[in-house]
XYZ file of C-alpha atoms in Angstrom:
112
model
C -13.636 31.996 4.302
C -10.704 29.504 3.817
C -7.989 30.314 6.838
C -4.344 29.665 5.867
C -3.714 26.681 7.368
C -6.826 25.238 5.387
C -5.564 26.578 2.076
C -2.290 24.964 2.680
C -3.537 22.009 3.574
C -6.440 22.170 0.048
C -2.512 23.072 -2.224
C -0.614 19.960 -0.364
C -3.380 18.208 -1.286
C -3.856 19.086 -4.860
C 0.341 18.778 -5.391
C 0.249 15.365 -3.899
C -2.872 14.570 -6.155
C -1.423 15.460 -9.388
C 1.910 13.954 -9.086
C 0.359 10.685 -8.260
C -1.981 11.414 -11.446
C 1.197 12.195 -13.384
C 3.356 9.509 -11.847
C 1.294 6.789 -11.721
C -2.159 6.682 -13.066
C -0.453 8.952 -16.742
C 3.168 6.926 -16.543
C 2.671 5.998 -20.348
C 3.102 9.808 -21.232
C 5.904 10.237 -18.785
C 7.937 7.447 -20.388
C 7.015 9.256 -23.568
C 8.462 12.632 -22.594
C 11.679 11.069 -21.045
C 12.251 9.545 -24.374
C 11.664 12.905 -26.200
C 14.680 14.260 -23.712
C 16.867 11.439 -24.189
C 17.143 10.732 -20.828
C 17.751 7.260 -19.631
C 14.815 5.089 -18.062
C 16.735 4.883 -14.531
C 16.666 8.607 -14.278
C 12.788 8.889 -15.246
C 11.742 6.150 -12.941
C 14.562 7.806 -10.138
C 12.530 11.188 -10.599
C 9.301 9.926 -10.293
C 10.388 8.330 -6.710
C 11.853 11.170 -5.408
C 8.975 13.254 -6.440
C 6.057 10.888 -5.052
C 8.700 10.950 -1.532
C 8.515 14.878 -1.314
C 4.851 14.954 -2.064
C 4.389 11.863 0.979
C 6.136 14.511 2.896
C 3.990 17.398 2.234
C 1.359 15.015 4.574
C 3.849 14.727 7.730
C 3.337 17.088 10.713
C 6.408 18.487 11.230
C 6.742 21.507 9.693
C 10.277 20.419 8.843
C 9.320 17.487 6.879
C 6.650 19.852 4.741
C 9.654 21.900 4.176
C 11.469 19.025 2.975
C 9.381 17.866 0.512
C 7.823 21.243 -0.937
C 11.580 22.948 -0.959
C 12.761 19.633 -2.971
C 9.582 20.311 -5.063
C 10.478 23.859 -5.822
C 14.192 22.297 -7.241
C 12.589 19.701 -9.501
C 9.694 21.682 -10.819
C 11.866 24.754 -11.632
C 14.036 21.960 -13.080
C 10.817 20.472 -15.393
C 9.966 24.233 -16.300
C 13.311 24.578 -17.623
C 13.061 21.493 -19.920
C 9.899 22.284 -21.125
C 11.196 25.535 -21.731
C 14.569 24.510 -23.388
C 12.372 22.245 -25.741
C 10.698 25.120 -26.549
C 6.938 23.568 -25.509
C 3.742 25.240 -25.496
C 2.930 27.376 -22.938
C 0.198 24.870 -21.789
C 2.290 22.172 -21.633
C 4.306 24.832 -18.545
C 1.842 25.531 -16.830
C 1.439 22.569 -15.085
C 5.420 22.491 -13.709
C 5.173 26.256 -13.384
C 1.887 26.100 -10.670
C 3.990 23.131 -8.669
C 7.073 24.940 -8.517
C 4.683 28.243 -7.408
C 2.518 26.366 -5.505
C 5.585 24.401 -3.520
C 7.136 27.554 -3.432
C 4.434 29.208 -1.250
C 4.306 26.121 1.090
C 8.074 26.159 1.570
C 7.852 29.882 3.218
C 4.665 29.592 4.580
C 6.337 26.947 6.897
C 9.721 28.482 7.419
C-alpha cells in the first residue's frame, strides 16, 4: 500500500507532468485557446511561466516551497476552471483544470 508521502510525491509528479505536456510539448492548442479568450500573447506565454515555476517548485524540499507552488496552482487552476466555465465548455474539457486545482489543493494542506 502507497503511504502518504509516496502518493504525494506520485500527484507532484503527475501535476508537473501534465503542465509540461500542456505547456510545452501541446503549446499549439494553448495559443489556440488564448486566442478563443481574447487574451493577449504576453499574458498566455506569462501564464505558462508562472505555471511551469510552481510546478518546478512542487520538486523542492522544503515544505514551504511545495506550498508555494501547489497554493499558486490552486489560484490559477480555479482561475482556468472559471474560464472554461464562463465559455460555457464541455465538461471534459474541465476536468482537466478541475483535478489540478483538486489535486494542488490536497498538496497545499497536506504540507501546511
Amino acid at each position: 500500500m502507497l503511504s502518504s508521502e509516496n502518493m504525494l510525491l506520485i500527484l507532484r509528479i503527475i501535476i508537473a507532468t501534465s503542465l509540461f505536456f500542456v505547456w510545452v510539448v501541446r503549446y499549439a492548442n494553448i495559443v489556440t485557446e488564448f486566442k478563443e479568450y481574447s487574451l493577449p500573447d504576453w499574458f498566455r506565454d506569462l501564464m505558462g511561466i508562472v505555471k511551469l515555476c510552481f510546478a518546478f517548485l512542487l520538486f523542492q524540499t522544503s515544505p514551504e516551497l511545495i506550498v508555494i507552488g501547489s497554493g499558486g496552482l490552486v489560484v490559477l487552476m480555479m482561475a482556468a476552471f472559471l474560464v472554461h466555465i464562463k465559455f460555457k465548455h464541455s465538461v471534459i474539457q474541465m476536468v482537466p483544470s478541475l483535478s489540478l486545482f483538486l489535486s494542488s489543493l490536497y498538496i497545499s494542506f497536506s504540507y501546511l
